[in-house]
GROMACS .gro file of C-alpha atoms in nm:
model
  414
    1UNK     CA    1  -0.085   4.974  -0.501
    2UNK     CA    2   0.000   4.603  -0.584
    3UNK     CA    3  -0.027   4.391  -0.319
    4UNK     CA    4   0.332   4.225  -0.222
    5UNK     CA    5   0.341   3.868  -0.205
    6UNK     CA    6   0.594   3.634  -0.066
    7UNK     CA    7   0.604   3.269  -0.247
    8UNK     CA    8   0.607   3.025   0.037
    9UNK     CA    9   0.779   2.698  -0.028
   10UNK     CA   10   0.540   2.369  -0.175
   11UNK     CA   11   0.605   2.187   0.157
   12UNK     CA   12   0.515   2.452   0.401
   13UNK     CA   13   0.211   2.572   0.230
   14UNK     CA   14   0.100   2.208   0.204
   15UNK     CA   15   0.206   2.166   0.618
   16UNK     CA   16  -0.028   2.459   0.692
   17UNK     CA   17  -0.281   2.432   0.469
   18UNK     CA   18  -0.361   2.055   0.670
   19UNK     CA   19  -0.275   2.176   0.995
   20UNK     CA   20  -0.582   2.381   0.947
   21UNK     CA   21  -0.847   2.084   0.870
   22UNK     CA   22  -0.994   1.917   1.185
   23UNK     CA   23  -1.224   1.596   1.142
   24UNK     CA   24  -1.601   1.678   1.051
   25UNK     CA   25  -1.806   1.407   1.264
   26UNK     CA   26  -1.907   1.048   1.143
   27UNK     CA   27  -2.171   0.849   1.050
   28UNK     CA   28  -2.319   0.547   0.990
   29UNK     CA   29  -2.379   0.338   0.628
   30UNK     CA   30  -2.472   0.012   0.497
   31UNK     CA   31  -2.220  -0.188   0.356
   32UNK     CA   32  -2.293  -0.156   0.019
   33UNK     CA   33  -2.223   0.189   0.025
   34UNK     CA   34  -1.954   0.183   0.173
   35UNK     CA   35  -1.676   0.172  -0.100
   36UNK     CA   36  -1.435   0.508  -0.106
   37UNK     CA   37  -1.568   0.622   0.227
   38UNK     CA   38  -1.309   0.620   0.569
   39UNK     CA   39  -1.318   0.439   0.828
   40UNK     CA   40  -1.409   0.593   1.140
   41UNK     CA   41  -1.369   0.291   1.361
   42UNK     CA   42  -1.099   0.027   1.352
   43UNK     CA   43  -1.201  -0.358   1.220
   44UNK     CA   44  -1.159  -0.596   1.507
   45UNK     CA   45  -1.144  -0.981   1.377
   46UNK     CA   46  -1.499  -1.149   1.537
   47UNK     CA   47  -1.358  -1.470   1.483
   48UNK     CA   48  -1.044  -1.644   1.350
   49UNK     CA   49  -0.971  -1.654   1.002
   50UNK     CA   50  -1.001  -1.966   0.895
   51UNK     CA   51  -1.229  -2.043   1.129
   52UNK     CA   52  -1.110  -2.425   1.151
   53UNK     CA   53  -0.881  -2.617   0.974
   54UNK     CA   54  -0.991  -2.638   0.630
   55UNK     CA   55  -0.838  -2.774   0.310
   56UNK     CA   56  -0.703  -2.521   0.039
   57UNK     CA   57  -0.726  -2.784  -0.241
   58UNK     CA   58  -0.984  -3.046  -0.342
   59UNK     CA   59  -0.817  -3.353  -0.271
   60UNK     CA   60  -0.809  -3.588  -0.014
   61UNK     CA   61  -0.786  -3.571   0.395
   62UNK     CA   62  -0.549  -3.851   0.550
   63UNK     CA   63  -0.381  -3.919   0.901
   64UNK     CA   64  -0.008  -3.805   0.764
   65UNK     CA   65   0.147  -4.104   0.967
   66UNK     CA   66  -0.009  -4.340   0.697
   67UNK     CA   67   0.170  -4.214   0.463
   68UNK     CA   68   0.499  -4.295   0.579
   69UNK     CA   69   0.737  -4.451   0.355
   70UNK     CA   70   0.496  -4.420   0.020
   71UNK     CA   71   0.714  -4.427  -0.291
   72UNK     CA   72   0.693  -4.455  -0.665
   73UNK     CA   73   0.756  -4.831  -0.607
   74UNK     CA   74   0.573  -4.878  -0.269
   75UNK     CA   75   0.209  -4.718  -0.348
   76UNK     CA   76   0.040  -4.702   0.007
   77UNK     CA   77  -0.370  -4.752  -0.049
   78UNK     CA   78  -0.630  -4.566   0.136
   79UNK     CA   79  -0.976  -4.652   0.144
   80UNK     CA   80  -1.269  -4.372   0.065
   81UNK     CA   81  -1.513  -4.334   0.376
   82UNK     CA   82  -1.672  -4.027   0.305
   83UNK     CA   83  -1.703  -3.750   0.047
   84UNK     CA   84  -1.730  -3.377   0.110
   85UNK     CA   85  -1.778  -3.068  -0.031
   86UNK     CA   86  -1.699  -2.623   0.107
   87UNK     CA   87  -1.965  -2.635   0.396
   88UNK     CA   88  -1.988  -2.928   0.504
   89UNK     CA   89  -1.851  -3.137   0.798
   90UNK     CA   90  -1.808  -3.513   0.774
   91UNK     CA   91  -1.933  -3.671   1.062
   92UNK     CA   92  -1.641  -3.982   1.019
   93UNK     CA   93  -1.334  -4.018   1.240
   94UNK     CA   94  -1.037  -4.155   1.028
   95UNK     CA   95  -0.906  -4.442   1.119
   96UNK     CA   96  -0.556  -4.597   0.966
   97UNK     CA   97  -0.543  -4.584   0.589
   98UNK     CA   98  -0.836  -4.408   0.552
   99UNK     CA   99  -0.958  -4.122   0.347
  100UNK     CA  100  -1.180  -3.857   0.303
  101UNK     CA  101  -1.252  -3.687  -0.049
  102UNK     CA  102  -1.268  -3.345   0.076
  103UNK     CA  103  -1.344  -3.018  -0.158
  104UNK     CA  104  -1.145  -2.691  -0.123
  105UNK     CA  105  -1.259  -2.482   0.181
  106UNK     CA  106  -1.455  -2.795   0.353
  107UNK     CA  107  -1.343  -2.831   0.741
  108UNK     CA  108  -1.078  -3.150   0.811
  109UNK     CA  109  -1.260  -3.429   0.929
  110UNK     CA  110  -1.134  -3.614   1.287
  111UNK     CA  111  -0.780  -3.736   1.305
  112UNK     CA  112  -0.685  -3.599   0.981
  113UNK     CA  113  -0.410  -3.409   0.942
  114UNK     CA  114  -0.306  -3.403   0.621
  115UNK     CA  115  -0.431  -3.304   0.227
  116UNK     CA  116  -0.327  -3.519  -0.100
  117UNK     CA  117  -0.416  -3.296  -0.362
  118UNK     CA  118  -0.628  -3.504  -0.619
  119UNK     CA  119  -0.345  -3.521  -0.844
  120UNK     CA  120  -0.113  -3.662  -0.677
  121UNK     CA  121  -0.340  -3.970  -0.650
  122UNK     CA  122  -0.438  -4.307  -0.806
  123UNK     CA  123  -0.843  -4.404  -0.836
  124UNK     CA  124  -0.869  -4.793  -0.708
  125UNK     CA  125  -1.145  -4.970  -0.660
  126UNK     CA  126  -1.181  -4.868  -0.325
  127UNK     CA  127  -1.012  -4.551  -0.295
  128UNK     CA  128  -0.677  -4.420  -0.402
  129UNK     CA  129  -0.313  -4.475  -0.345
  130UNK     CA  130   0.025  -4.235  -0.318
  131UNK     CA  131   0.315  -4.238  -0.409
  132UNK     CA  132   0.506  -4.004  -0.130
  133UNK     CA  133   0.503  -3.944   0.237
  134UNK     CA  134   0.323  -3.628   0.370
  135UNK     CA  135   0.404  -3.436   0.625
  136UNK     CA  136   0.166  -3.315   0.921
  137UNK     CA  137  -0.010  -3.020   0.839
  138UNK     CA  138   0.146  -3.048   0.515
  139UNK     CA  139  -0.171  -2.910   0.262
  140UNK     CA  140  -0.356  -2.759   0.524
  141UNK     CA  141  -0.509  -2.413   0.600
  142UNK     CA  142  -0.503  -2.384   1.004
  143UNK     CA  143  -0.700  -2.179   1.212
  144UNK     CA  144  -0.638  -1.835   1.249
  145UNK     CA  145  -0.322  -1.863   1.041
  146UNK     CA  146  -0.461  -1.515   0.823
  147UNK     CA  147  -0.631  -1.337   1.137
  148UNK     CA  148  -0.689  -1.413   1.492
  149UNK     CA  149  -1.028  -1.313   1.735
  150UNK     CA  150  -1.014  -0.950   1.837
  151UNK     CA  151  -0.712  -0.855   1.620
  152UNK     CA  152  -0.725  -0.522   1.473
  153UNK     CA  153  -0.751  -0.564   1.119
  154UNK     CA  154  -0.764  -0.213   0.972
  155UNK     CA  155  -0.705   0.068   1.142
  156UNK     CA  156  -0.916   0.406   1.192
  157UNK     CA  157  -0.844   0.609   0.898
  158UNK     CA  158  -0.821   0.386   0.658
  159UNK     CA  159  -0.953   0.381   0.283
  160UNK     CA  160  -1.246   0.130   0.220
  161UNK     CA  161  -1.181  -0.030  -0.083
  162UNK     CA  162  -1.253  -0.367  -0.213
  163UNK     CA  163  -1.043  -0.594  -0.019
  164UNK     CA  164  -1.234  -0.380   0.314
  165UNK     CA  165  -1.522  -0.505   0.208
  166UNK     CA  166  -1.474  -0.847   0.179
  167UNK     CA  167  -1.278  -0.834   0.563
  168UNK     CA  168  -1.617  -0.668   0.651
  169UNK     CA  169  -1.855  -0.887   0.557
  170UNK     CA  170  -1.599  -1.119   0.686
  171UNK     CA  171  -1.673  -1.029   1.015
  172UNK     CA  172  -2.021  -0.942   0.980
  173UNK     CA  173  -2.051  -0.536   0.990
  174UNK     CA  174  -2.382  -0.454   0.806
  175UNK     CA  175  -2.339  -0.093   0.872
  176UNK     CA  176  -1.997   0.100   0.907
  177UNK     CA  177  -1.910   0.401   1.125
  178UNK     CA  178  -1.744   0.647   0.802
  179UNK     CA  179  -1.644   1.003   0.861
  180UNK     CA  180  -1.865   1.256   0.753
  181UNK     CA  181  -1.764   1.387   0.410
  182UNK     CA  182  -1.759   1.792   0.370
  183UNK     CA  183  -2.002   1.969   0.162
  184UNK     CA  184  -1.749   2.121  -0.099
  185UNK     CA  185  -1.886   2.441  -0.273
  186UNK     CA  186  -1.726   2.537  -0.619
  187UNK     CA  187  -1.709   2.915  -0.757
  188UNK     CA  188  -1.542   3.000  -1.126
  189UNK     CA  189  -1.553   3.361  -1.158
  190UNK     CA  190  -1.464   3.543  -1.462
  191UNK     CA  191  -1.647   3.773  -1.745
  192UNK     CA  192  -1.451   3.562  -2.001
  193UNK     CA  193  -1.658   3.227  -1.864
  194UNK     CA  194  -1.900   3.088  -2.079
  195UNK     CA  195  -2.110   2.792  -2.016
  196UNK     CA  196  -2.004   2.453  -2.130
  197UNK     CA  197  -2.326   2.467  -2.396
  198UNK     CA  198  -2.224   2.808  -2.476
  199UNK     CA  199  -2.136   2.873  -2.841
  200UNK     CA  200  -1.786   3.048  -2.839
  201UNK     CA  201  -1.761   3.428  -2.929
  202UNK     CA  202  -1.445   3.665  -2.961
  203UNK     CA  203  -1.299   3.673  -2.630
  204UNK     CA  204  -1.485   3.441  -2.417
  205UNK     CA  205  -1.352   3.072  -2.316
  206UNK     CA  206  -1.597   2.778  -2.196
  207UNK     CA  207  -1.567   2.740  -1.823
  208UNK     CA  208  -1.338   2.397  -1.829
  209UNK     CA  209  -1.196   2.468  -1.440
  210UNK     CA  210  -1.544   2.395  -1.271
  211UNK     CA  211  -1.598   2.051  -1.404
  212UNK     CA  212  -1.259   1.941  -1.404
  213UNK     CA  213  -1.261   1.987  -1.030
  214UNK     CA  214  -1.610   1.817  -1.003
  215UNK     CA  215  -1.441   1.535  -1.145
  216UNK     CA  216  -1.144   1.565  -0.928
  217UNK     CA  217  -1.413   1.604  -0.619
  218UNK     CA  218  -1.639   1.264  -0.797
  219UNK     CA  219  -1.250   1.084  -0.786
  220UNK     CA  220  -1.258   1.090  -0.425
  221UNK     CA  221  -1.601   1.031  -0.392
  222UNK     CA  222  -1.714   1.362  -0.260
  223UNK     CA  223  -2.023   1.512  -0.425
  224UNK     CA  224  -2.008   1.882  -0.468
  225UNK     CA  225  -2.238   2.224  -0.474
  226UNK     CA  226  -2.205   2.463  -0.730
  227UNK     CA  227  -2.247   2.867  -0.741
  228UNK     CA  228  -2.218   2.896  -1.105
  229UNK     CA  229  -2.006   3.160  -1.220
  230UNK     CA  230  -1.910   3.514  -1.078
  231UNK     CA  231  -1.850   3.803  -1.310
  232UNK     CA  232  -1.573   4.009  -1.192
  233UNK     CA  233  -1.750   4.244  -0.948
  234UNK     CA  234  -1.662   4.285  -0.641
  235UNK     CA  235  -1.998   4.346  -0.464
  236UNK     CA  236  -2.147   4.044  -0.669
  237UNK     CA  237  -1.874   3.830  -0.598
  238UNK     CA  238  -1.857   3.892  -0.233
  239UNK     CA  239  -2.253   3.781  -0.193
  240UNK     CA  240  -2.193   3.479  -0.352
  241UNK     CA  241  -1.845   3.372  -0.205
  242UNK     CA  242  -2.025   3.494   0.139
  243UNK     CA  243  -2.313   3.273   0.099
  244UNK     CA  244  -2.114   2.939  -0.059
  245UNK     CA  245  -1.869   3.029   0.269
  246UNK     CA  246  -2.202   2.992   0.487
  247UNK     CA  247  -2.331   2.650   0.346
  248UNK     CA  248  -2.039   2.427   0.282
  249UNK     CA  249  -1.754   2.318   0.489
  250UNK     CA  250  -1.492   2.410   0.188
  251UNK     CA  251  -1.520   2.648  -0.082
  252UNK     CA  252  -1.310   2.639  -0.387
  253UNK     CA  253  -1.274   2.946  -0.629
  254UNK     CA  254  -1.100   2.905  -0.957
  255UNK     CA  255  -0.980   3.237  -1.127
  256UNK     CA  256  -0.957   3.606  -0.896
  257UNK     CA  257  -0.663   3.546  -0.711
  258UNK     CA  258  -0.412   3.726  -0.918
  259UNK     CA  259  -0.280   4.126  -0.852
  260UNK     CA  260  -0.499   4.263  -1.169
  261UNK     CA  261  -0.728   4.485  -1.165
  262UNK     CA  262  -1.043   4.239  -1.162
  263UNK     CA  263  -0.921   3.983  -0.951
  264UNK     CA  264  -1.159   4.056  -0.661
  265UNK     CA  265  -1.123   3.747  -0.421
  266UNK     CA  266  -0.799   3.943  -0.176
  267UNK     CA  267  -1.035   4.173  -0.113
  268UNK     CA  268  -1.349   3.947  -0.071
  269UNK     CA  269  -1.132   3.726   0.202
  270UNK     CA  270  -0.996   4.058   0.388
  271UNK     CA  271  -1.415   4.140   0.379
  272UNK     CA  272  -1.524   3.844   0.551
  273UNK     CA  273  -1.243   3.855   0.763
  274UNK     CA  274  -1.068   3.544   0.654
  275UNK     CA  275  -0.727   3.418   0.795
  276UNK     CA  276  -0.519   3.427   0.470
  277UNK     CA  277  -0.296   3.124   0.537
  278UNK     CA  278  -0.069   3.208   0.207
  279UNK     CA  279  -0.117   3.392  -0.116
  280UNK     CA  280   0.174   3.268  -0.304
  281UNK     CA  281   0.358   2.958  -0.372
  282UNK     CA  282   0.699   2.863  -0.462
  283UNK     CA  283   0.569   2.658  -0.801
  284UNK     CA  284   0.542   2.640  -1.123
  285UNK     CA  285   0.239   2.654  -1.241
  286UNK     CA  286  -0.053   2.795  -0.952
  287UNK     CA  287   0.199   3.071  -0.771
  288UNK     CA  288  -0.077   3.238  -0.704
  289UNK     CA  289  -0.281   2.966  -0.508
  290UNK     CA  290  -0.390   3.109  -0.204
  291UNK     CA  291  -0.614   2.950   0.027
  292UNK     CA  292  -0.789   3.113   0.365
  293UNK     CA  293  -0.998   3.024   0.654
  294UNK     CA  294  -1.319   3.213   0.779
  295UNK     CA  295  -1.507   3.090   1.027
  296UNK     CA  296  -1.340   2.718   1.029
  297UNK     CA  297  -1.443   2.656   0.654
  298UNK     CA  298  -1.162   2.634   0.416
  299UNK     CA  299  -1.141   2.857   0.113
  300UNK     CA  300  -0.924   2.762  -0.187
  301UNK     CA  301  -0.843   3.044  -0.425
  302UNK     CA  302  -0.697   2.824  -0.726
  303UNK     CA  303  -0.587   2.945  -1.043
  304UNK     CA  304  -0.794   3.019  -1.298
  305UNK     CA  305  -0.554   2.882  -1.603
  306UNK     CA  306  -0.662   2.500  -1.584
  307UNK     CA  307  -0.336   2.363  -1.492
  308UNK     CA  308  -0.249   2.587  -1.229
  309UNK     CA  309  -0.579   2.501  -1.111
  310UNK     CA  310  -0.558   2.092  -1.142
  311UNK     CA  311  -0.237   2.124  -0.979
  312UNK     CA  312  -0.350   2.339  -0.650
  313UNK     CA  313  -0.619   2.119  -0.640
  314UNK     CA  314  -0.444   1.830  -0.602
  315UNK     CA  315  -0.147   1.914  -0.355
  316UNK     CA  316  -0.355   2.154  -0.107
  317UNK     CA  317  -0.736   2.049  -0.172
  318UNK     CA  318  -0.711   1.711  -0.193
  319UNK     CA  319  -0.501   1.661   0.148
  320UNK     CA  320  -0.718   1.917   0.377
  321UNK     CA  321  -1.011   1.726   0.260
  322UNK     CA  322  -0.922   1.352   0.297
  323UNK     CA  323  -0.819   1.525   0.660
  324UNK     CA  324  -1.154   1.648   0.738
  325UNK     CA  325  -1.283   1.251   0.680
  326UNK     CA  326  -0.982   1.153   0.959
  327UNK     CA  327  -0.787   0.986   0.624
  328UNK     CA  328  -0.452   0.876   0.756
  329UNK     CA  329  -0.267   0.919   0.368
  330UNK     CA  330  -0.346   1.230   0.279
  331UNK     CA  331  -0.074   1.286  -0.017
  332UNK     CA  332  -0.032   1.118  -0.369
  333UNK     CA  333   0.194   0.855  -0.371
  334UNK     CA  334   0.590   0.941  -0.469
  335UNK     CA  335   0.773   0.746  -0.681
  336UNK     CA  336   1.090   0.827  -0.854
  337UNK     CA  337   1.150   0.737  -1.214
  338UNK     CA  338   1.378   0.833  -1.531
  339UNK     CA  339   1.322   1.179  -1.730
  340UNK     CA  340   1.251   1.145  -2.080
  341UNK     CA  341   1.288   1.503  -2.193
  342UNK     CA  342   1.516   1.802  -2.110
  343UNK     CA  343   1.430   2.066  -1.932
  344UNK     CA  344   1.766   2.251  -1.945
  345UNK     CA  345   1.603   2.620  -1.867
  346UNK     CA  346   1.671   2.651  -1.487
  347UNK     CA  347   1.321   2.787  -1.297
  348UNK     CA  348   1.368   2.969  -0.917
  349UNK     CA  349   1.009   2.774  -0.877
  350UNK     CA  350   0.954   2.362  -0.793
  351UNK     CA  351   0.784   2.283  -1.121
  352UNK     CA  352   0.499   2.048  -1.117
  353UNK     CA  353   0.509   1.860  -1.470
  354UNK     CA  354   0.137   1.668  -1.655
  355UNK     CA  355   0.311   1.393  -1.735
  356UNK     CA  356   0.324   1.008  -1.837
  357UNK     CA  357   0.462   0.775  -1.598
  358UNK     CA  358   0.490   0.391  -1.770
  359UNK     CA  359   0.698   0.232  -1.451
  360UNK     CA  360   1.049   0.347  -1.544
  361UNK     CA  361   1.006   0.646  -1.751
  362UNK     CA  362   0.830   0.941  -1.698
  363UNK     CA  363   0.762   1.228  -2.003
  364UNK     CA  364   0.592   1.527  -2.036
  365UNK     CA  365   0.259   1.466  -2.160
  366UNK     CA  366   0.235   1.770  -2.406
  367UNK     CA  367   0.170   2.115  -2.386
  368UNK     CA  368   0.288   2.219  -2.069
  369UNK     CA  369   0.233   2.578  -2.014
  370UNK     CA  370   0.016   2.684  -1.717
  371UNK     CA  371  -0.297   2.753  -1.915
  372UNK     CA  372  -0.295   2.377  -2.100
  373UNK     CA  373  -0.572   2.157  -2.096
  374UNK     CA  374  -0.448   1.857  -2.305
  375UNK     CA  375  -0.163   1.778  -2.099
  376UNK     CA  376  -0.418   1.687  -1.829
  377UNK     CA  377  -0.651   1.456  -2.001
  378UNK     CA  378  -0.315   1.242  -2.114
  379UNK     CA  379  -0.131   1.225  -1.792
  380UNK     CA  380  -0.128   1.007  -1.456
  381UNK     CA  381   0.180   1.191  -1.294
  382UNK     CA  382   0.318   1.492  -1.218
  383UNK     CA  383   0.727   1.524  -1.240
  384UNK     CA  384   0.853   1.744  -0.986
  385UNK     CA  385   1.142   1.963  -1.075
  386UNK     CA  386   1.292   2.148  -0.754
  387UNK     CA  387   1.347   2.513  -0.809
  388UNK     CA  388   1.731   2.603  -0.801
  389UNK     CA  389   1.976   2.715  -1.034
  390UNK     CA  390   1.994   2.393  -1.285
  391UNK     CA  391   1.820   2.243  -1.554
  392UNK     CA  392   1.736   1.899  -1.606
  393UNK     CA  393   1.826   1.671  -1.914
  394UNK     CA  394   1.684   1.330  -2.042
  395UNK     CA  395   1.830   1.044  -1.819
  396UNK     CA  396   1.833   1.232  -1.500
  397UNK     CA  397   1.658   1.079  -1.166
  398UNK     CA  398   1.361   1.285  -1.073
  399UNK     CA  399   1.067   1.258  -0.860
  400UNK     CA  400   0.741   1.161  -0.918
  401UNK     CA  401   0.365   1.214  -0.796
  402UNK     CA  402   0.124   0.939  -0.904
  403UNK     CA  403  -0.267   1.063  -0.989
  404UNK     CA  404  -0.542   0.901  -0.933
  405UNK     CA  405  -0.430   0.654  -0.648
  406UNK     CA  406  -0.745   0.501  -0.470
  407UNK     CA  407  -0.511   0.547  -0.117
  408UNK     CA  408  -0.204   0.769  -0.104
  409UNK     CA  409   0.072   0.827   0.103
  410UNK     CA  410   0.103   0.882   0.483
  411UNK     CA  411   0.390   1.153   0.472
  412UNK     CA  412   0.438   1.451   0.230
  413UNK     CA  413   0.814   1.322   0.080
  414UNK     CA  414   0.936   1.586  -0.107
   0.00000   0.00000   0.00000
């Protein structure tokens, strides 16, 4: 008897799927290695930022009062006590119509209050001369004007990416408190599977599914374990899902989860006693995604038709693992843009489009049926076509799901 399934909408099964993942532990690396990883602790600012008033161009450091009532016709002259460069602190205290050349980034020196930019000055024999009236502070960088001692800077959850870096060596962190990341497991199972090296014979396709989602795994900087790939016995299958189940945090399956007669993993979850969380989606392609949890390790069925399986990957995978590392944006960022194609059939499923997003525009990005492989490599986005009762023509508003964000969105939006 086929099993009956009942397609759950994208936005619940994406609500329960992360409602299941709970934070794995953290840990502690060196900054270098720290790129991609999540914060575990919030940056607090050691020290203001600038640290002192500093000048932002090289130029020259006066007492702004001096300058008052410089014009093209009435040059004032300042006289050059001292020179400067980033690092160093002059040991002079200006006195009236004096000036010190002063690089960008060096500390103001006593009294002075103001910066001439180096242009905006005439060499003499002594020093220089101006032409216009500064204001106090005018040309300066003050203290703590970007960050103040023991503000938080970042907060707990957050991506580390380049810009994190430079804040933390900023403040001197040497070593950062990450989250753990999960040991990820991946299974293809099939008879039709051959290896990537395999020379192709009648009725066997190269196994495309399991490195496509080590990639996906390598773009959020997880590393991965693999279990090869299952032929489509249930006894077999059920040893090796078992024992992936046992050592990782997060197994994901491609292929099995269909109603056929060799798709073996329904019966391989009811075996291990998983809690099936859904077996069917509302969506176009990957209806049959299901994903289950045994033992508080997440299992993702995914498709075994490479679209279907990019696609589950990357609205329920991706989101319960950036969870497990305490990520605060767990979905891909939503945009909305113009639809260059129609699409006038109307589909009872939300379809989830490969496509080509340039800014304003966003078109299919080839062959879009579920089992398509080129339509991956060429696109960054996937359009998003509500189910319902209505096609959709070229012009039209639709939304959009950008791929391959470093950081993504805080709230699922669609």
């Amino acid at each position: 008897m086929v099993e009956k399934r009942t397609p759950l909408p994208v936005a619940e099964a994406v609500k329960k799927v992360v409602a299941q993942a709970f934070s794995i532990g953290a840990e502690t690396v060196d900054l270098e290695e720290s790129y991609g990883r999540i914060l575990a602790e919030p940056i607090i600012a050691s020290s203001d930022v600038p640290p002192f008033d500093r000048s932002p161009y090289d130029g020259f450091a006066i007492r702004s009062i001096d300058s008052v009532g410089a014009t093209g016709d009435n040059r004032i002259a300042f006289k050059v006590i001292d020179h400067i460069g980033a690092g160093e602190v002059s040991s002079k205290k200006l006195q009236a119509f004096e000036a010190v050349r002063i690089m960008t980034g060096a500390q103001l020196p006593k009294e002075a209050d103001a910066v001439v930019m180096f242009e905006q000055t005439q060499e003499t024999g002594e020093g220089i001369t101006i032409r216009k009236p500064f204001l106090p502070l005018e040309n300066v960088s003050l203290q703590g004007e970007d960050l103040r001692k023991d503000e938080v800077v970042i907060e707990s959850g957050s991506f580390i990416n380049p810009g994190t870096i430079a804040l933390l060596a900023t403040f001197g962190y040497s070593q950062i408190l990450v989250a753990k990341q999960p040991t990820v497991g991946i299974l293809s199972t099939g008879t039709e599977l051959l290896a990537v090296e395999d020379d192709l014979v009648p009725g066997k396709i190269r196994n495309s599914n399991g490195p496509m989602i080590v990639a996906q795994l390598k773009r959020m900087g997880l590393h991965c374990k693999m279990y090869g790939m299952s032929i489509d016995n249930l006894d077999e299958s059920y040893r090796v899902v078992k024992k992936a189940a046992e050592e990782t945090d997060c197994l994901i399956t491609t292929g099995g989860v269909s109603v056929g007669d060799f798709d073996f993993l329904p019966a391989i979850y009811e075996k291990l006693g998983a809690q099936v969380l859904f077996n069917k989606v509302a969506m176009r392609p990957g209806s049959v995604t299901t994903v289950a949890v045994a033992n508080g390790r997440f299992l993702f069925g995914l498709s075994g038709n490479p679209s279907a399986c990019f696609t589950g990957f990357e609205l329920f995978a991706r989101p319960a693992l950036l969870k497990m590392m305490g990520a605060q944006k767990l979905y891909m960022p939503h945009t909305k843009a113009v639809l260059g194609e129609d699409f006038k059939k109307a589909n009872p499923f939300t379809r989830f489009i490969r496509a080509i997003y340039d800014g304003k525009t966003v078109s299919p990005a080839g062959f879009n049926k579920s089992n398509a492989v080129s339509s991956i490599a060429r696109g960054n986005a996937l359009i998003v076509l509500p189910g319902g009762s209505r096609g959709y023509q070229i012009g039209d508003t639709v939304d959009v799901l950008l791929l391959g964000s470093e950081e993504g969105a805080a709230r699922w939006q669609l």
